PDB file of C-alpha atoms and ligand atoms in Angstrom:
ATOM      1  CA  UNK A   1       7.689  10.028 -21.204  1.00  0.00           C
ATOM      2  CA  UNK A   2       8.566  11.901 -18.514  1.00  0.00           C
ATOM      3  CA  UNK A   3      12.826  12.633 -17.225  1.00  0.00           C
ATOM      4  CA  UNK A   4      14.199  11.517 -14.313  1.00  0.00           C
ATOM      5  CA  UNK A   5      14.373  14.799 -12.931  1.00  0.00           C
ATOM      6  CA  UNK A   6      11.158  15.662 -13.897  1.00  0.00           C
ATOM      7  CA  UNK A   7       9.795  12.495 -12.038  1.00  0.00           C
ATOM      8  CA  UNK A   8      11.644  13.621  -9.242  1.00  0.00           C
ATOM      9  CA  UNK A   9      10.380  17.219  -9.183  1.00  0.00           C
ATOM     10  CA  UNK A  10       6.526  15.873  -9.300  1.00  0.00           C
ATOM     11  CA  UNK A  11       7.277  13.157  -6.712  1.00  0.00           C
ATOM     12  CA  UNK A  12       8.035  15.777  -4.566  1.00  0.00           C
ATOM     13  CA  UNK A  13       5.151  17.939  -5.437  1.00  0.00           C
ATOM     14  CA  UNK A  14       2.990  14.844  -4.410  1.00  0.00           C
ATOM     15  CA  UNK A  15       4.255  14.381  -1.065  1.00  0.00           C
ATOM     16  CA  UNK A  16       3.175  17.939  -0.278  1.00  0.00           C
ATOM     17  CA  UNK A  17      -0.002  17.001  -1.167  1.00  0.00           C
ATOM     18  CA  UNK A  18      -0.216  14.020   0.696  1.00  0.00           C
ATOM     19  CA  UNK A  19       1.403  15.633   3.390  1.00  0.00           C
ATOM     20  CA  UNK A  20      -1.653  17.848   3.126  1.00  0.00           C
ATOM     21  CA  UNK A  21      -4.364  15.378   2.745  1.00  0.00           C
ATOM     22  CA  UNK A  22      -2.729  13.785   6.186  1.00  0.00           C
ATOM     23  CA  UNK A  23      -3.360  16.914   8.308  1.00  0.00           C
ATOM     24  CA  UNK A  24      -6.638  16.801   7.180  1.00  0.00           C
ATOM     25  CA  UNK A  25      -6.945  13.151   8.303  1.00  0.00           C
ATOM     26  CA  UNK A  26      -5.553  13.814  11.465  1.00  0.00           C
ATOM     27  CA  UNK A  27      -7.248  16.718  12.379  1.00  0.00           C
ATOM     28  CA  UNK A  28     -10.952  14.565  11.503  1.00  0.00           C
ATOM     29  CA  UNK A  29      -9.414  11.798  13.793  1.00  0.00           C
ATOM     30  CA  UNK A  30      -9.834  13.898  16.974  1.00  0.00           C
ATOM     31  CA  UNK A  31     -13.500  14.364  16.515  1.00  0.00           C
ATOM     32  CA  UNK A  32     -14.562  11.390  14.152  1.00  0.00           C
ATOM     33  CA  UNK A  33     -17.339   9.128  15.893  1.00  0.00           C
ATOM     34  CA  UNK A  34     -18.789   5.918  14.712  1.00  0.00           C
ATOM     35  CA  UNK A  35     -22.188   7.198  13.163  1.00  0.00           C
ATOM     36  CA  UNK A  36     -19.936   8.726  10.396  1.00  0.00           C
ATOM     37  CA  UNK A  37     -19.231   4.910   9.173  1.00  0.00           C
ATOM     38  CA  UNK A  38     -21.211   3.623   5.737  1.00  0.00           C
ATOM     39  CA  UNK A  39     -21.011   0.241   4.540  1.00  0.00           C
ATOM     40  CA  UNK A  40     -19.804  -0.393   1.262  1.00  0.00           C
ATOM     41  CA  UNK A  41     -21.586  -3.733   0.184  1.00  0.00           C
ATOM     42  CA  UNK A  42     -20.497  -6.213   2.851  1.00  0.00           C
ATOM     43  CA  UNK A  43     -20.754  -5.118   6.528  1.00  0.00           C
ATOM     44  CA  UNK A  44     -16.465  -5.395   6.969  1.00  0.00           C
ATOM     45  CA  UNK A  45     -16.192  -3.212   4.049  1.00  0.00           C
ATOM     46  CA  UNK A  46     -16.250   0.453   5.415  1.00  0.00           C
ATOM     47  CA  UNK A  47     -15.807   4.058   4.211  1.00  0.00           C
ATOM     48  CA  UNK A  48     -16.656   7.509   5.412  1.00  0.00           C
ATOM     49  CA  UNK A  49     -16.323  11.367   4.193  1.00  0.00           C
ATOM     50  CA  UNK A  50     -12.920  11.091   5.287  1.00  0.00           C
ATOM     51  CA  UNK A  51     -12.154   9.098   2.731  1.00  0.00           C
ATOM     52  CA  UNK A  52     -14.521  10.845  -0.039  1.00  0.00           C
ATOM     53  CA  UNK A  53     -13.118  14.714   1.220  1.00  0.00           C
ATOM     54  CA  UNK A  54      -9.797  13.198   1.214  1.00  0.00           C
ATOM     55  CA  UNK A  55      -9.789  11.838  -2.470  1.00  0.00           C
ATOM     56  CA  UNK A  56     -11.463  14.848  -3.671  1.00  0.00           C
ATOM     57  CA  UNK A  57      -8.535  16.910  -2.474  1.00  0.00           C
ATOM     58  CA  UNK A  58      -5.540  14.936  -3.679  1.00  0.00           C
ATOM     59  CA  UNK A  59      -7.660  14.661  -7.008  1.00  0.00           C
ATOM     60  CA  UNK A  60      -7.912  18.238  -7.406  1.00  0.00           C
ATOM     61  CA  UNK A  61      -3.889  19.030  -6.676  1.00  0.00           C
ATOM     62  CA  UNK A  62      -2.653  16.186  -8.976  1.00  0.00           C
ATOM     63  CA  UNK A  63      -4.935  17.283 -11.695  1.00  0.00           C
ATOM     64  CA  UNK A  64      -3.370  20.043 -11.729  1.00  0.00           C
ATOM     65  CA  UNK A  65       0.555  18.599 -11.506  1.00  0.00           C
ATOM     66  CA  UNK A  66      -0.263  16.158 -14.443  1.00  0.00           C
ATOM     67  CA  UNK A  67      -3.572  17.302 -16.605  1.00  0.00           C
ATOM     68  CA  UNK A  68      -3.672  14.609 -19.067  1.00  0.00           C
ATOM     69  CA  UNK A  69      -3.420  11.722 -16.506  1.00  0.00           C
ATOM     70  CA  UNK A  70      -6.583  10.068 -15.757  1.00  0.00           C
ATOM     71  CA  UNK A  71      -7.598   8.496 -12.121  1.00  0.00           C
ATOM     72  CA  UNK A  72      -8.117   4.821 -10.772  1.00  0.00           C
ATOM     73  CA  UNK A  73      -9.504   5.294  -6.960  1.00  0.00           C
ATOM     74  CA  UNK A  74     -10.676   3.376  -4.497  1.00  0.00           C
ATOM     75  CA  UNK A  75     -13.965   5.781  -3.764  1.00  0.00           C
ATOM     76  CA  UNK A  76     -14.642   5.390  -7.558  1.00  0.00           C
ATOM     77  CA  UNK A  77     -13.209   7.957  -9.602  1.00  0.00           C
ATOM     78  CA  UNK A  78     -12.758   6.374 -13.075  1.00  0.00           C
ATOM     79  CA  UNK A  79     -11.188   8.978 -15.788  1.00  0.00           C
ATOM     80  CA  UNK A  80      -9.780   7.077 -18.421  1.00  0.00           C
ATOM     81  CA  UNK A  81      -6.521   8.985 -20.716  1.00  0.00           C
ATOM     82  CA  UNK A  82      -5.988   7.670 -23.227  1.00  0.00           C
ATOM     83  CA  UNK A  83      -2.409   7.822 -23.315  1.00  0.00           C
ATOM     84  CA  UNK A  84      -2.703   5.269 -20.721  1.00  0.00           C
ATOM     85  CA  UNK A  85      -1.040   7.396 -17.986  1.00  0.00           C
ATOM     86  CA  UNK A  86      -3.132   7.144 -14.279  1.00  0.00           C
ATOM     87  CA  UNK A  87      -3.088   7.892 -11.109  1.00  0.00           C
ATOM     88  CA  UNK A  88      -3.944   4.581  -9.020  1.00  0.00           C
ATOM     89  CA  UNK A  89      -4.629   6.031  -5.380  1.00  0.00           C
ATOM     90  CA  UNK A  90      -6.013   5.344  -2.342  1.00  0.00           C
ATOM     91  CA  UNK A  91      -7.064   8.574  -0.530  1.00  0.00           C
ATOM     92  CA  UNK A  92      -7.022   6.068   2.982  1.00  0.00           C
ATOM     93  CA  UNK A  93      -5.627   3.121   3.312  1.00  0.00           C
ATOM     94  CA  UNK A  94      -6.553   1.554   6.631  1.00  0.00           C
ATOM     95  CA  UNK A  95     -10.193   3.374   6.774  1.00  0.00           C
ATOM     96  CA  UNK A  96     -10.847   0.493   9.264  1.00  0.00           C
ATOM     97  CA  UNK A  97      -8.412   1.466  11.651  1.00  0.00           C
ATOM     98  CA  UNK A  98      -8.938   5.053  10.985  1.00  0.00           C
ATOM     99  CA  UNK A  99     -12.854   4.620  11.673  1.00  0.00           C
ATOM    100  CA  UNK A 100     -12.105   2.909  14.981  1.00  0.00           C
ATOM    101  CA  UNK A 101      -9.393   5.429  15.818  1.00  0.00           C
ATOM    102  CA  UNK A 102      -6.507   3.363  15.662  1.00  0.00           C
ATOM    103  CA  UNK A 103      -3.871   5.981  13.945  1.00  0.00           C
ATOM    104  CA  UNK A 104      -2.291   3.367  11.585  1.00  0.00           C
ATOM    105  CA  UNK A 105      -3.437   4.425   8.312  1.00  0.00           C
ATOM    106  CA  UNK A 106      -1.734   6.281   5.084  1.00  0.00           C
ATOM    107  CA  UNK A 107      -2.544   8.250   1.553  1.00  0.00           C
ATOM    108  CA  UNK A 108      -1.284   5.721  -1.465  1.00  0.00           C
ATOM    109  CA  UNK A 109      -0.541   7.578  -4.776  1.00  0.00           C
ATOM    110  CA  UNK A 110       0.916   6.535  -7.891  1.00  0.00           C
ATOM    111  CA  UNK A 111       1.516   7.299 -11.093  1.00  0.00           C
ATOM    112  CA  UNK A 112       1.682   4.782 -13.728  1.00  0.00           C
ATOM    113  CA  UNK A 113       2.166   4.567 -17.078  1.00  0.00           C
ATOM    114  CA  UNK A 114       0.449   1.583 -18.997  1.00  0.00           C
ATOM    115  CA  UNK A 115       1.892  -1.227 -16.837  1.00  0.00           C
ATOM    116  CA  UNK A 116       5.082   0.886 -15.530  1.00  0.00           C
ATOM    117  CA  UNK A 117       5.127   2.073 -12.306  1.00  0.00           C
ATOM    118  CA  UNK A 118       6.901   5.594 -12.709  1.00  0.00           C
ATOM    119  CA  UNK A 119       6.106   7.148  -9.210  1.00  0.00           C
ATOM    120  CA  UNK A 120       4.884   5.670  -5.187  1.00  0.00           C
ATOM    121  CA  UNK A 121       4.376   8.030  -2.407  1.00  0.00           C
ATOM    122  CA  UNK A 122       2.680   6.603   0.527  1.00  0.00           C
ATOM    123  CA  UNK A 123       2.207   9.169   3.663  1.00  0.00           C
ATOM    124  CA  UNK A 124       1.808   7.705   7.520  1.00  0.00           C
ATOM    125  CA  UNK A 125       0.710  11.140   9.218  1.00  0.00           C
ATOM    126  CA  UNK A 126       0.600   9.598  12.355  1.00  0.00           C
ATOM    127  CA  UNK A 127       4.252   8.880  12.736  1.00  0.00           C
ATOM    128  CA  UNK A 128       5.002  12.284  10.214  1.00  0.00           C
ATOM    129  CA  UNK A 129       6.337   9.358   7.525  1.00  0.00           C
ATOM    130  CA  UNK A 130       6.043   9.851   4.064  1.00  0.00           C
ATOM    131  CA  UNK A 131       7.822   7.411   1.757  1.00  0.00           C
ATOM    132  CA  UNK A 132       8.543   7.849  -1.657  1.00  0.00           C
ATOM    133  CA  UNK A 133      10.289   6.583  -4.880  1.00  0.00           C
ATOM    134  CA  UNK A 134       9.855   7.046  -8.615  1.00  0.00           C
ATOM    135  CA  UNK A 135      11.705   4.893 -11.524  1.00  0.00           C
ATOM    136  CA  UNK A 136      14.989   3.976 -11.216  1.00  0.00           C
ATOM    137  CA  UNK A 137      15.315   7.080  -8.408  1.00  0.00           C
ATOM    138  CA  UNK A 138      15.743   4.841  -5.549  1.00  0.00           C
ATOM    139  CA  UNK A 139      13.371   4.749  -2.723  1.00  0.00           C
ATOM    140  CA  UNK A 140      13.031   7.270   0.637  1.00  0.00           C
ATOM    141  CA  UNK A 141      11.405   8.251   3.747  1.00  0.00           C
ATOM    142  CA  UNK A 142      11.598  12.157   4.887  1.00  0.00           C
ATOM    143  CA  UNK A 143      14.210  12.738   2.248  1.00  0.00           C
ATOM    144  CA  UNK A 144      16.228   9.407   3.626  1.00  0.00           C
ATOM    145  CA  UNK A 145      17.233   6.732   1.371  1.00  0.00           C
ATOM    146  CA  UNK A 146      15.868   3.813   2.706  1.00  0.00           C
ATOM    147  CA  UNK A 147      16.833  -0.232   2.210  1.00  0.00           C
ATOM    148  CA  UNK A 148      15.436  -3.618   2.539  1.00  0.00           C
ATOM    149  CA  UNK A 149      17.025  -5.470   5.170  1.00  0.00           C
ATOM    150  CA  UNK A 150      20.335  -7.289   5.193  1.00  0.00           C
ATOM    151  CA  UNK A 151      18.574 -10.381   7.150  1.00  0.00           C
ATOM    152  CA  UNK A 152      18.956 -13.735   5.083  1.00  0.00           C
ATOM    153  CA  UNK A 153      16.820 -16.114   6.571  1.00  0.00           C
ATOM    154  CA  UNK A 154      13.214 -16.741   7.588  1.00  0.00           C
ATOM    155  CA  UNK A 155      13.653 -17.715  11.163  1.00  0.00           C
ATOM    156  CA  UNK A 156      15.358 -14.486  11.259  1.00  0.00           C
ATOM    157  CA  UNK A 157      12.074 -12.849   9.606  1.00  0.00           C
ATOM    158  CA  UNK A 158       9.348 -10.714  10.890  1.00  0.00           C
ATOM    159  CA  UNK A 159       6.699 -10.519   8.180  1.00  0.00           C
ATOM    160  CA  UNK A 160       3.639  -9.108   7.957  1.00  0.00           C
ATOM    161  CA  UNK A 161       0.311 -10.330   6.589  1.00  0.00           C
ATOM    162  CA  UNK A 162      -3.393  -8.349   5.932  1.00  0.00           C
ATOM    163  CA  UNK A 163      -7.037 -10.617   5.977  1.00  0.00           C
ATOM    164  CA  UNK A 164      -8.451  -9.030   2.933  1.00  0.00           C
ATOM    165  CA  UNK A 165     -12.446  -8.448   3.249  1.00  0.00           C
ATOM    166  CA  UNK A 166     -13.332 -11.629   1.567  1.00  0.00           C
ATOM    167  CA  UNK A 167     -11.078 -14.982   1.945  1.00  0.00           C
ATOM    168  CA  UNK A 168     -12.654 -16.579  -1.374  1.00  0.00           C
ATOM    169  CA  UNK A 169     -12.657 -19.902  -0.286  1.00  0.00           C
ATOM    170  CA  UNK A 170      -9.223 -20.007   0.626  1.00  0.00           C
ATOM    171  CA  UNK A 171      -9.151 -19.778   4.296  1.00  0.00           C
ATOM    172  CA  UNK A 172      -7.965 -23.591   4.699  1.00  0.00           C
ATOM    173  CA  UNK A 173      -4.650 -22.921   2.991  1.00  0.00           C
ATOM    174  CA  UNK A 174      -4.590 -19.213   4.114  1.00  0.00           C
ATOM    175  CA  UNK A 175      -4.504 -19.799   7.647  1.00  0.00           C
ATOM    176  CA  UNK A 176      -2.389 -22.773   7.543  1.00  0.00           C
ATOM    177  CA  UNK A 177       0.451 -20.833   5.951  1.00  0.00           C
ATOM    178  CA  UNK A 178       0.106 -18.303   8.784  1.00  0.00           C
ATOM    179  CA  UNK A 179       0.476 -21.241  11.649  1.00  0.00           C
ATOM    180  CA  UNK A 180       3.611 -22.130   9.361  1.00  0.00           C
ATOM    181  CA  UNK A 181       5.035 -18.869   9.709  1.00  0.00           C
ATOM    182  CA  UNK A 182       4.342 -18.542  12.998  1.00  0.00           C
ATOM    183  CA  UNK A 183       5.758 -20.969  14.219  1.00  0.00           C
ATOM    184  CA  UNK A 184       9.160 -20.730  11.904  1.00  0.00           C
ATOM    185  CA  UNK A 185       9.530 -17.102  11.905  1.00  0.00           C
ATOM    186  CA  UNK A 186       9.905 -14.208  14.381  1.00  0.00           C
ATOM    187  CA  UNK A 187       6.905 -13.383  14.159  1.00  0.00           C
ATOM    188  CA  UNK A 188       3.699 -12.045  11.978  1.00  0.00           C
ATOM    189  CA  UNK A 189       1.794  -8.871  11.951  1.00  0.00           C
ATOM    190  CA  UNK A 190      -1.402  -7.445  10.666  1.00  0.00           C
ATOM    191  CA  UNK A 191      -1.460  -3.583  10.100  1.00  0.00           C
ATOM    192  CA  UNK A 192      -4.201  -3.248   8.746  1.00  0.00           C
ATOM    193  CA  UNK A 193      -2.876  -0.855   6.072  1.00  0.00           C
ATOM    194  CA  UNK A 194      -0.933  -2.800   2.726  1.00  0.00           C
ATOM    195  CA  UNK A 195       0.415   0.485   1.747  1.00  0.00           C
ATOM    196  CA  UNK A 196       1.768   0.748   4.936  1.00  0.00           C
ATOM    197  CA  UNK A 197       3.049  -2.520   5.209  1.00  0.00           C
ATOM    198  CA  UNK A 198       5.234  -2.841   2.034  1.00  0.00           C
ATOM    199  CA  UNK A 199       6.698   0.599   2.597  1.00  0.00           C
ATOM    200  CA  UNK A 200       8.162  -1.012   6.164  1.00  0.00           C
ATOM    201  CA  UNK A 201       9.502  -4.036   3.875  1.00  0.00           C
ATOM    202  CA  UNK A 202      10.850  -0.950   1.956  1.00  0.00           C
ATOM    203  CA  UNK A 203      12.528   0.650   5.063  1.00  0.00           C
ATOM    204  CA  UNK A 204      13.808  -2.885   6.642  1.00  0.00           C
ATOM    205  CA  UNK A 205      11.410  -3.499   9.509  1.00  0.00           C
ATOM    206  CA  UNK A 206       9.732  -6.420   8.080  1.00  0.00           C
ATOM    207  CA  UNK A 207      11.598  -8.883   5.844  1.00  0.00           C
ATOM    208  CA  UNK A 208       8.381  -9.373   4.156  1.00  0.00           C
ATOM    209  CA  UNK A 209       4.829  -8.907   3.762  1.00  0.00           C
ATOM    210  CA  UNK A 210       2.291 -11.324   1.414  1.00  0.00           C
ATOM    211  CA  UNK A 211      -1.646 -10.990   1.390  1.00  0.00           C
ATOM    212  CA  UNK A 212      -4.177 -11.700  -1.675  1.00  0.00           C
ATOM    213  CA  UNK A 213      -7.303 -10.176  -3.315  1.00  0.00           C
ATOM    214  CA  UNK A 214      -6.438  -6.531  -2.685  1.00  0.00           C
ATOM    215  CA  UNK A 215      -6.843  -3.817  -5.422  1.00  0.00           C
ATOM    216  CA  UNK A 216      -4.663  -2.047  -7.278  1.00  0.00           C
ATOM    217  CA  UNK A 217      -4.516   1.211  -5.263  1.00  0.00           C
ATOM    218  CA  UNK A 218      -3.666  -1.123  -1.921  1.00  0.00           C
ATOM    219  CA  UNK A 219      -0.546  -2.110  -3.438  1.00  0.00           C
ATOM    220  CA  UNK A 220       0.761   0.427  -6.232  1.00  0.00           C
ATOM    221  CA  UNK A 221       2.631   2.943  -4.714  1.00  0.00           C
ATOM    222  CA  UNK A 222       3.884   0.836  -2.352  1.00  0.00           C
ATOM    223  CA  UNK A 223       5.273  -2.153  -5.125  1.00  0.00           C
ATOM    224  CA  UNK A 224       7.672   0.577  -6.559  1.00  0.00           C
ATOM    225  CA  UNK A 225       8.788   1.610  -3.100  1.00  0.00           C
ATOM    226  CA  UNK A 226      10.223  -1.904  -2.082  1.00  0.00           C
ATOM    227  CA  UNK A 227      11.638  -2.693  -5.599  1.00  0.00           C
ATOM    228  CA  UNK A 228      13.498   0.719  -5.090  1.00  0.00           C
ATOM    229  CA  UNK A 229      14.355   0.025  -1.987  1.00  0.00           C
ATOM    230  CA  UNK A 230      15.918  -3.007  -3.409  1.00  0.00           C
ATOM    231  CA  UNK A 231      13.270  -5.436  -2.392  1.00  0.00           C
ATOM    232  CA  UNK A 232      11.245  -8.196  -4.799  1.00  0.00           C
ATOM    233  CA  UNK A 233       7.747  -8.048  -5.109  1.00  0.00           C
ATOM    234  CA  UNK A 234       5.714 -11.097  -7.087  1.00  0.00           C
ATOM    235  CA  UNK A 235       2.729 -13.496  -7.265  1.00  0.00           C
ATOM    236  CA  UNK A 236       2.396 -16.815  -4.953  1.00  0.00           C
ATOM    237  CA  UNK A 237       4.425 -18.740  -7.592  1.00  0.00           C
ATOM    238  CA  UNK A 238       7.191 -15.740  -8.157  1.00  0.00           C
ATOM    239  CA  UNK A 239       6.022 -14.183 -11.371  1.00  0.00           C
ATOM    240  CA  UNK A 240       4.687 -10.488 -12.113  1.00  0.00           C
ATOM    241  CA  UNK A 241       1.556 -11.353 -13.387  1.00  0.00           C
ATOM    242  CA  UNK A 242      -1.437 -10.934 -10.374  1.00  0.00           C
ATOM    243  CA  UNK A 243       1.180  -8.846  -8.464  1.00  0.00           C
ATOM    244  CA  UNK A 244       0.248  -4.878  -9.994  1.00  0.00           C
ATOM    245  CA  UNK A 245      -3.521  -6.154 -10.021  1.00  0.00           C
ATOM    246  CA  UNK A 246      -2.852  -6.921  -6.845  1.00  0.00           C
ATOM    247  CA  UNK A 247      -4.409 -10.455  -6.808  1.00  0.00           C
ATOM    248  CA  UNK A 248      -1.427 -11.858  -4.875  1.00  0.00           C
ATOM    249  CA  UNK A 249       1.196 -10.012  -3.567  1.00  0.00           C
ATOM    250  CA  UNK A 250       4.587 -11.450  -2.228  1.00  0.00           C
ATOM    251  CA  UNK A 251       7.263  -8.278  -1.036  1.00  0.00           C
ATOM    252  CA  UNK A 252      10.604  -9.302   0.891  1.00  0.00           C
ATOM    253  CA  UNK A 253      14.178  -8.369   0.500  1.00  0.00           C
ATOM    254  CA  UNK A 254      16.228 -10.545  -2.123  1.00  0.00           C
ATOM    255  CA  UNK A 255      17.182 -13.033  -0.012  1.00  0.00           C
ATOM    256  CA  UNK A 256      14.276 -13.921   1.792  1.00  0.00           C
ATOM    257  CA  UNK A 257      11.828 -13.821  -1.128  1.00  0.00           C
ATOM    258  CA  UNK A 258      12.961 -16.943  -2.393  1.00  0.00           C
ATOM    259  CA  UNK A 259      11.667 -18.657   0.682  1.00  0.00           C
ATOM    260  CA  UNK A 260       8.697 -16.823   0.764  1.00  0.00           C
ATOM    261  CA  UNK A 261       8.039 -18.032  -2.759  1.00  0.00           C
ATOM    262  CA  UNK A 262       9.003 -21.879  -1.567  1.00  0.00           C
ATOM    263  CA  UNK A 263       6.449 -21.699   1.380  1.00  0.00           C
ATOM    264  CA  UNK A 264       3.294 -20.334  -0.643  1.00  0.00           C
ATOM    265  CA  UNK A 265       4.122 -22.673  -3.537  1.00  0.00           C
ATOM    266  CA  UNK A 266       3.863 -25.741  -0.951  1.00  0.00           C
ATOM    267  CA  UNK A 267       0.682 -24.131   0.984  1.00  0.00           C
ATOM    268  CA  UNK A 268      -1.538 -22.265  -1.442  1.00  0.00           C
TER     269      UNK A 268
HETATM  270  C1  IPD B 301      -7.351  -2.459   3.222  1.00  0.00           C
HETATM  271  C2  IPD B 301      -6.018  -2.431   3.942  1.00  0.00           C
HETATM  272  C3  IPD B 301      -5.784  -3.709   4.690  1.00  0.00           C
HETATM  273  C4  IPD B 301      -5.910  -4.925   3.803  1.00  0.00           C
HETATM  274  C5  IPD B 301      -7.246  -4.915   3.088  1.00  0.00           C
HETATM  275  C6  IPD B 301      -7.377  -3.616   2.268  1.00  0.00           C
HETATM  276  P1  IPD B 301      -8.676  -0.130   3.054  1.00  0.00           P
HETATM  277  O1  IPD B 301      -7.615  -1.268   2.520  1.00  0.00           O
HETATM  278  O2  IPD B 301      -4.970  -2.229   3.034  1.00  0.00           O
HETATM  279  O3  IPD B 301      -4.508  -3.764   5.268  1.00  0.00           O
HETATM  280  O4  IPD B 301      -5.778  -6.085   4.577  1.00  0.00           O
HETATM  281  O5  IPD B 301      -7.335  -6.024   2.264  1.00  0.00           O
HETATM  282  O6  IPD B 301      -8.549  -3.620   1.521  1.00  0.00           O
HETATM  283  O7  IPD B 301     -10.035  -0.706   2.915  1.00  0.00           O
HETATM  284  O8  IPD B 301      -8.308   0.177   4.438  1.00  0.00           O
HETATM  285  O9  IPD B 301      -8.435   0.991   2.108  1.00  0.00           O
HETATM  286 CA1   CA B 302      -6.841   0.100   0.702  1.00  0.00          CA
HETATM  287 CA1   CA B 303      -9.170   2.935   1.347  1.00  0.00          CA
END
């Protein structure tokens, strides 16, 4: 097991990395055109050599910061350790945006051990934001601590939601519980990046932010972030259990989770 201080040496050593990965992103965002897109199954469900070049780079720096981890990554590298120590990342989350040039997007990397989250570092190069936390190190942005916000109620809220590529069936209750919210809250987003989204419950500009069927390197980095940020982050019905597989994912600050929690119990 790794120190505290050695997780927060290597956290640091990641963001440099990602930091890296995001000039190359934005530097193929003044040029990238359309006929770079491929279709990954479904016709919704893009990628591109952005997102290939990019994971080959972070894979080849954290390689080197933590040899006997193995990877989990959204363009399909699958090295198993078997110490059970990973790196869950998603070399660009919001390729959608990105491949329409739309410069919300960000580089989601974590480190886990087993079930434990030990490290999250999710970059925005657009806005030059990269947030980061490892266990029990508290959470930051640009060297920053950062909170969840003080807001207590969800008329109060604005929370943010993602459509994920497939609605399995549950598009009745899904968009029903978004014409709840908006009509009882401030208001409701889609970013269009998860990673992105729970690191701005993590930094206190949305109360919350719920969405289902994503994958494990949507949601990672980002889970660790809020909880460090002092934020909860749970299934439809409150638990841990489908939250790090990323099945359903609930993040809000303490006080509004609860009535996050009460809503999706009544709708889903
Ligand atoms: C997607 C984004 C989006 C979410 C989708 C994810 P990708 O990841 O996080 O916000 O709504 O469900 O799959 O494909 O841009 O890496
Ligand atoms: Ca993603
Ligand atoms: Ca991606």
């Amino acid at each position: 097991m790794f120190s505290s201080e050695k997780l927060n040496q290597l956290t640091l050593q990641i963001t440099k990395l990602a930091r890296e990965a995001g000039d190359f992103q934005l530097r193929e965002l003044q040029h990238f055109e359309r006929s770079n897109i491929e279709f990954k199954g479904r016709s919704n469900d893009l990628v591109s050599y952005v997102d290939k070049e990019t994971e080959k780079l972070l894979i080849e720096g954290l390689s080197k910061l933590v040899p006997e981890a193995g990877f989990e990554t959204e363009e399909g590298t699958i090295e198993q350790s078997t110490t059970g120590l990973r790196w869950v990342i998603d070399p660009l989350d919001g390729t959608t945006n990105f491949l329409h040039k739309i410069p919300l997007f960000s580089i989601s990397i974590a480190l886990v051990q087993d079930e434990t989250l030990l490290i999250g570092v999710v970059h925005e190069p657009s806005r030059n934001e990269c947030f980061y936390a490892w266990k029990d190190g508290g959470a930051y942005m640009n060297g920053e601590r950062i909170e969840v916000s003080a807001i207590q109620t969800l008329s109060e809220s604005l929370i943010a939601t993602g459509f994920p590529y497939t609605l399995r069936g549950k598009a009745e209750q899904y968009f029903s519980l978004i014409r709840h919210f908006v009509e009882t809250t401030q208001g409701v987003r889609r970013l269009g990046s998860a990673a992105i989204d729970l690191c701005y419950v993590a930094c206190g500009r949305f109360e919350s932010y719920f969405e289902f069927n994503l994958k494990p390197w949507d949601v990672a980095a980002g889970i660790l972030i809020v909880r460090e940020a002092g934020g909860s982050v749970s299934n439809y019905s409150g638990g841990s259990d489908r939250c790090q597989t990323a099945e359903e994912v609930c993040a809000a600050n303490k006080d509004v989770h609860p009535f996050m929690i009460e809503t999706l119990k009544k709708y889903w």
